[in-house]
């Protein structure tokens, strides 16, 4: 599997709870829901667990 | 194919429990192209979905560059094919370089194969292929649930001619497919591969995945800018026999594709009311709800063009941000930020105000 190039990951909130992650993946800005079956979210969490990516808190 | 042979094949398909809905592949006739019909300058070890359900992929960071198009050249009975053309060549490949076209199938759609049991059924892959470069190519099947694989070789015998190929894959009695919405089979058509993938012995039976055994003997399609490779009519079915391609209507095929991806765009009119309902939840925040055309495979990722391609109506004002994406497999809600404060409870609509604007929802595997 090719590894996605993920940059600038920031949580997005709805009613004070994190619901999605805004990030740039392979050059495209995306809003990724926190669903383990979502391929983007799965890869984000894989890179977080590998210590190569940090998700910033919402502003 | 003679009529008697065709009837016999259909009889075999019936015996295997698949007289209709035989084809496990979605968009095998390369009809649906929601993301576009032309993708140029693909390189740098990328991996992108192109025509629906078909993912172009490079391994490593090779120097070759390819274009992908939905092409009108196709065998009789088909209108479209998937074409990969080399635009920058690499006469030699690095060890970890590869070029493949792949599609991925959900495990819950594969339970009828009985893989992982003593009743495991064979599968048959059939397709039409055309290339200027004759020689051996590999079709690779990967069971992602069990990290097992099998490779089948086929040959392009005559240059620049549509040829029909069939490959039968033994059922795997050792490992089955998880009954869920994750990837269970990854099917790859290999077009180039470095020694990391070719230095072993081709995996002609199901076995634990060994990288060196994946693509042994595959030609290097990337070695000339004259080279191209095209495919259509891809069918994977249960049983030992390739039956005639199961043509589906465009609408049927589109709906199947939309389980994984769909796009709302401005279109030629450069105006599209994207959201079905929206209102100001706070003075600067609009909640716009989208009902997906079909239940999607997973909660989808939101992609979109620049804010300048959208308008908040009836105020004719571009939003300043899409602040969140919340949803389920049935519907999603975008929290749209308004640059101007409005009365809470005001109705609004999010429109696409540019022919190149779009919102896309991606639940691909």
PDB file of C-alpha atoms in Angstrom, chain B residues 159-284:
ATOM      1  CA  UNK B 159       0.244  -5.670 -30.610  1.00  0.00           C
ATOM      2  CA  UNK B 160      -2.493  -3.052 -30.896  1.00  0.00           C
ATOM      3  CA  UNK B 161      -5.296  -5.626 -30.952  1.00  0.00           C
ATOM      4  CA  UNK B 162      -8.104  -6.259 -28.480  1.00  0.00           C
ATOM      5  CA  UNK B 163      -7.656  -9.725 -26.999  1.00  0.00           C
ATOM      6  CA  UNK B 164      -9.995 -11.605 -24.635  1.00  0.00           C
ATOM      7  CA  UNK B 165      -8.327 -13.240 -21.637  1.00  0.00           C
ATOM      8  CA  UNK B 166      -9.649 -15.595 -18.989  1.00  0.00           C
ATOM      9  CA  UNK B 167      -7.874 -16.667 -15.810  1.00  0.00           C
ATOM     10  CA  UNK B 168      -9.233 -19.180 -13.300  1.00  0.00           C
ATOM     11  CA  UNK B 169      -8.147 -18.812  -9.686  1.00  0.00           C
ATOM     12  CA  UNK B 170      -8.340 -21.737  -7.306  1.00  0.00           C
ATOM     13  CA  UNK B 171     -10.519 -21.360  -4.266  1.00  0.00           C
ATOM     14  CA  UNK B 172      -8.534 -20.933  -1.062  1.00  0.00           C
ATOM     15  CA  UNK B 173      -9.550 -23.489   1.559  1.00  0.00           C
ATOM     16  CA  UNK B 174      -7.184 -21.978   4.125  1.00  0.00           C
ATOM     17  CA  UNK B 175      -8.399 -18.416   4.611  1.00  0.00           C
ATOM     18  CA  UNK B 176     -11.707 -16.693   4.017  1.00  0.00           C
ATOM     19  CA  UNK B 177     -12.946 -13.133   3.925  1.00  0.00           C
ATOM     20  CA  UNK B 178     -14.146 -11.133   6.914  1.00  0.00           C
ATOM     21  CA  UNK B 179     -17.854 -10.435   6.560  1.00  0.00           C
ATOM     22  CA  UNK B 180     -17.626  -6.651   6.731  1.00  0.00           C
ATOM     23  CA  UNK B 181     -17.192  -3.506   4.637  1.00  0.00           C
ATOM     24  CA  UNK B 182     -13.402  -3.638   4.623  1.00  0.00           C
ATOM     25  CA  UNK B 183     -11.153  -4.611   1.743  1.00  0.00           C
ATOM     26  CA  UNK B 184     -10.892  -8.359   1.304  1.00  0.00           C
ATOM     27  CA  UNK B 185      -9.773  -8.819  -2.287  1.00  0.00           C
ATOM     28  CA  UNK B 186      -7.415  -6.405  -3.976  1.00  0.00           C
ATOM     29  CA  UNK B 187      -7.120  -7.193  -7.677  1.00  0.00           C
ATOM     30  CA  UNK B 188      -4.163  -5.641  -9.456  1.00  0.00           C
ATOM     31  CA  UNK B 189      -3.234  -5.523 -13.121  1.00  0.00           C
ATOM     32  CA  UNK B 190       0.533  -5.099 -13.104  1.00  0.00           C
ATOM     33  CA  UNK B 191       2.268  -3.022 -15.768  1.00  0.00           C
ATOM     34  CA  UNK B 192       5.779  -2.631 -14.386  1.00  0.00           C
ATOM     35  CA  UNK B 193       7.619  -3.984 -11.372  1.00  0.00           C
ATOM     36  CA  UNK B 194      11.144  -3.800  -9.943  1.00  0.00           C
ATOM     37  CA  UNK B 195      13.159  -6.644  -8.519  1.00  0.00           C
ATOM     38  CA  UNK B 196      11.610  -6.384  -5.052  1.00  0.00           C
ATOM     39  CA  UNK B 197       8.485  -7.838  -6.631  1.00  0.00           C
ATOM     40  CA  UNK B 198      10.007 -10.131  -9.246  1.00  0.00           C
ATOM     41  CA  UNK B 199      13.043 -11.835  -7.732  1.00  0.00           C
ATOM     42  CA  UNK B 200      11.201 -14.841  -6.323  1.00  0.00           C
ATOM     43  CA  UNK B 201       8.940 -17.509  -7.772  1.00  0.00           C
ATOM     44  CA  UNK B 202       5.533 -16.499  -9.062  1.00  0.00           C
ATOM     45  CA  UNK B 203       2.822 -17.345  -6.517  1.00  0.00           C
ATOM     46  CA  UNK B 204       0.639 -19.515  -8.737  1.00  0.00           C
ATOM     47  CA  UNK B 205      -1.216 -20.998  -5.754  1.00  0.00           C
ATOM     48  CA  UNK B 206      -2.681 -19.250  -2.718  1.00  0.00           C
ATOM     49  CA  UNK B 207       0.089 -18.710  -0.186  1.00  0.00           C
ATOM     50  CA  UNK B 208       1.270 -16.355   2.523  1.00  0.00           C
ATOM     51  CA  UNK B 209       2.131 -13.082   0.865  1.00  0.00           C
ATOM     52  CA  UNK B 210       5.787 -12.783  -0.162  1.00  0.00           C
ATOM     53  CA  UNK B 211       6.625  -9.554  -1.960  1.00  0.00           C
ATOM     54  CA  UNK B 212       9.260 -11.144  -4.209  1.00  0.00           C
ATOM     55  CA  UNK B 213       6.689 -13.650  -5.519  1.00  0.00           C
ATOM     56  CA  UNK B 214       4.054 -11.160  -6.605  1.00  0.00           C
ATOM     57  CA  UNK B 215       4.802 -10.002 -10.143  1.00  0.00           C
ATOM     58  CA  UNK B 216       7.523 -12.315 -11.483  1.00  0.00           C
ATOM     59  CA  UNK B 217       7.992 -12.062 -15.241  1.00  0.00           C
ATOM     60  CA  UNK B 218       5.953  -8.905 -15.841  1.00  0.00           C
ATOM     61  CA  UNK B 219       7.028  -6.705 -18.752  1.00  0.00           C
ATOM     62  CA  UNK B 220       8.149  -3.126 -18.154  1.00  0.00           C
ATOM     63  CA  UNK B 221       5.439  -1.088 -19.840  1.00  0.00           C
ATOM     64  CA  UNK B 222       7.172   2.105 -18.716  1.00  0.00           C
ATOM     65  CA  UNK B 223      10.250   1.616 -20.885  1.00  0.00           C
ATOM     66  CA  UNK B 224       9.045   3.700 -23.845  1.00  0.00           C
ATOM     67  CA  UNK B 225       6.838   6.702 -24.447  1.00  0.00           C
ATOM     68  CA  UNK B 226       5.265   4.717 -27.278  1.00  0.00           C
ATOM     69  CA  UNK B 227       3.753   2.297 -24.807  1.00  0.00           C
ATOM     70  CA  UNK B 228       0.150   2.077 -23.730  1.00  0.00           C
ATOM     71  CA  UNK B 229      -2.136  -0.523 -22.161  1.00  0.00           C
ATOM     72  CA  UNK B 230      -5.935  -0.623 -22.237  1.00  0.00           C
ATOM     73  CA  UNK B 231      -8.530  -2.775 -20.539  1.00  0.00           C
ATOM     74  CA  UNK B 232     -12.296  -3.150 -20.379  1.00  0.00           C
ATOM     75  CA  UNK B 233     -14.954  -5.791 -19.819  1.00  0.00           C
ATOM     76  CA  UNK B 234     -13.423  -6.861 -16.519  1.00  0.00           C
ATOM     77  CA  UNK B 235     -15.480  -9.587 -14.878  1.00  0.00           C
ATOM     78  CA  UNK B 236     -14.732 -11.666 -11.784  1.00  0.00           C
ATOM     79  CA  UNK B 237     -17.208 -14.426 -11.076  1.00  0.00           C
ATOM     80  CA  UNK B 238     -17.594 -17.535  -9.003  1.00  0.00           C
ATOM     81  CA  UNK B 239     -16.867 -20.736 -10.897  1.00  0.00           C
ATOM     82  CA  UNK B 240     -14.440 -22.235 -13.374  1.00  0.00           C
ATOM     83  CA  UNK B 241     -15.943 -20.661 -16.445  1.00  0.00           C
ATOM     84  CA  UNK B 242     -15.893 -17.178 -17.903  1.00  0.00           C
ATOM     85  CA  UNK B 243     -19.442 -16.300 -18.926  1.00  0.00           C
ATOM     86  CA  UNK B 244     -20.285 -13.413 -21.259  1.00  0.00           C
ATOM     87  CA  UNK B 245     -19.745 -10.004 -19.690  1.00  0.00           C
ATOM     88  CA  UNK B 246     -22.697  -8.981 -17.562  1.00  0.00           C
ATOM     89  CA  UNK B 247     -23.642  -5.585 -18.964  1.00  0.00           C
ATOM     90  CA  UNK B 248     -25.431  -3.329 -16.526  1.00  0.00           C
ATOM     91  CA  UNK B 249     -27.244  -0.075 -17.233  1.00  0.00           C
ATOM     92  CA  UNK B 250     -25.315   3.133 -16.662  1.00  0.00           C
ATOM     93  CA  UNK B 251     -27.695   4.050 -13.852  1.00  0.00           C
ATOM     94  CA  UNK B 252     -27.178   0.726 -12.125  1.00  0.00           C
ATOM     95  CA  UNK B 253     -23.412   0.962 -12.441  1.00  0.00           C
ATOM     96  CA  UNK B 254     -23.407   4.602 -11.277  1.00  0.00           C
ATOM     97  CA  UNK B 255     -25.393   3.711  -8.150  1.00  0.00           C
ATOM     98  CA  UNK B 256     -22.952   0.927  -7.349  1.00  0.00           C
ATOM     99  CA  UNK B 257     -20.061   3.373  -7.743  1.00  0.00           C
ATOM    100  CA  UNK B 258     -21.778   5.967  -5.549  1.00  0.00           C
ATOM    101  CA  UNK B 259     -21.530   3.619  -2.595  1.00  0.00           C
ATOM    102  CA  UNK B 260     -17.837   4.558  -2.724  1.00  0.00           C
ATOM    103  CA  UNK B 261     -17.763   8.061  -4.215  1.00  0.00           C
ATOM    104  CA  UNK B 262     -19.998  10.743  -5.606  1.00  0.00           C
ATOM    105  CA  UNK B 263     -19.652  14.342  -6.603  1.00  0.00           C
ATOM    106  CA  UNK B 264     -22.055  17.258  -6.845  1.00  0.00           C
ATOM    107  CA  UNK B 265     -20.778  19.820  -9.316  1.00  0.00           C
ATOM    108  CA  UNK B 266     -21.864  23.093 -10.838  1.00  0.00           C
ATOM    109  CA  UNK B 267     -22.102  21.615 -14.305  1.00  0.00           C
ATOM    110  CA  UNK B 268     -22.471  23.573 -17.495  1.00  0.00           C
ATOM    111  CA  UNK B 269     -25.025  25.897 -15.925  1.00  0.00           C
ATOM    112  CA  UNK B 270     -22.424  26.942 -13.351  1.00  0.00           C
ATOM    113  CA  UNK B 271     -25.170  26.955 -10.763  1.00  0.00           C
ATOM    114  CA  UNK B 272     -26.268  24.097  -8.601  1.00  0.00           C
ATOM    115  CA  UNK B 273     -28.236  24.130  -5.376  1.00  0.00           C
ATOM    116  CA  UNK B 274     -25.965  21.741  -3.516  1.00  0.00           C
ATOM    117  CA  UNK B 275     -27.648  21.474  -0.140  1.00  0.00           C
ATOM    118  CA  UNK B 276     -31.202  20.272   0.177  1.00  0.00           C
ATOM    119  CA  UNK B 277     -31.726  22.114   3.444  1.00  0.00           C
ATOM    120  CA  UNK B 278     -29.762  24.559   5.531  1.00  0.00           C
ATOM    121  CA  UNK B 279     -30.333  27.123   8.238  1.00  0.00           C
ATOM    122  CA  UNK B 280     -28.403  29.498  10.428  1.00  0.00           C
ATOM    123  CA  UNK B 281     -27.737  27.569  13.617  1.00  0.00           C
ATOM    124  CA  UNK B 282     -25.809  30.501  15.029  1.00  0.00           C
ATOM    125  CA  UNK B 283     -25.412  33.962  13.543  1.00  0.00           C
ATOM    126  CA  UNK B 284     -22.384  32.873  11.494  1.00  0.00           C
TER     127      UNK B 284
END
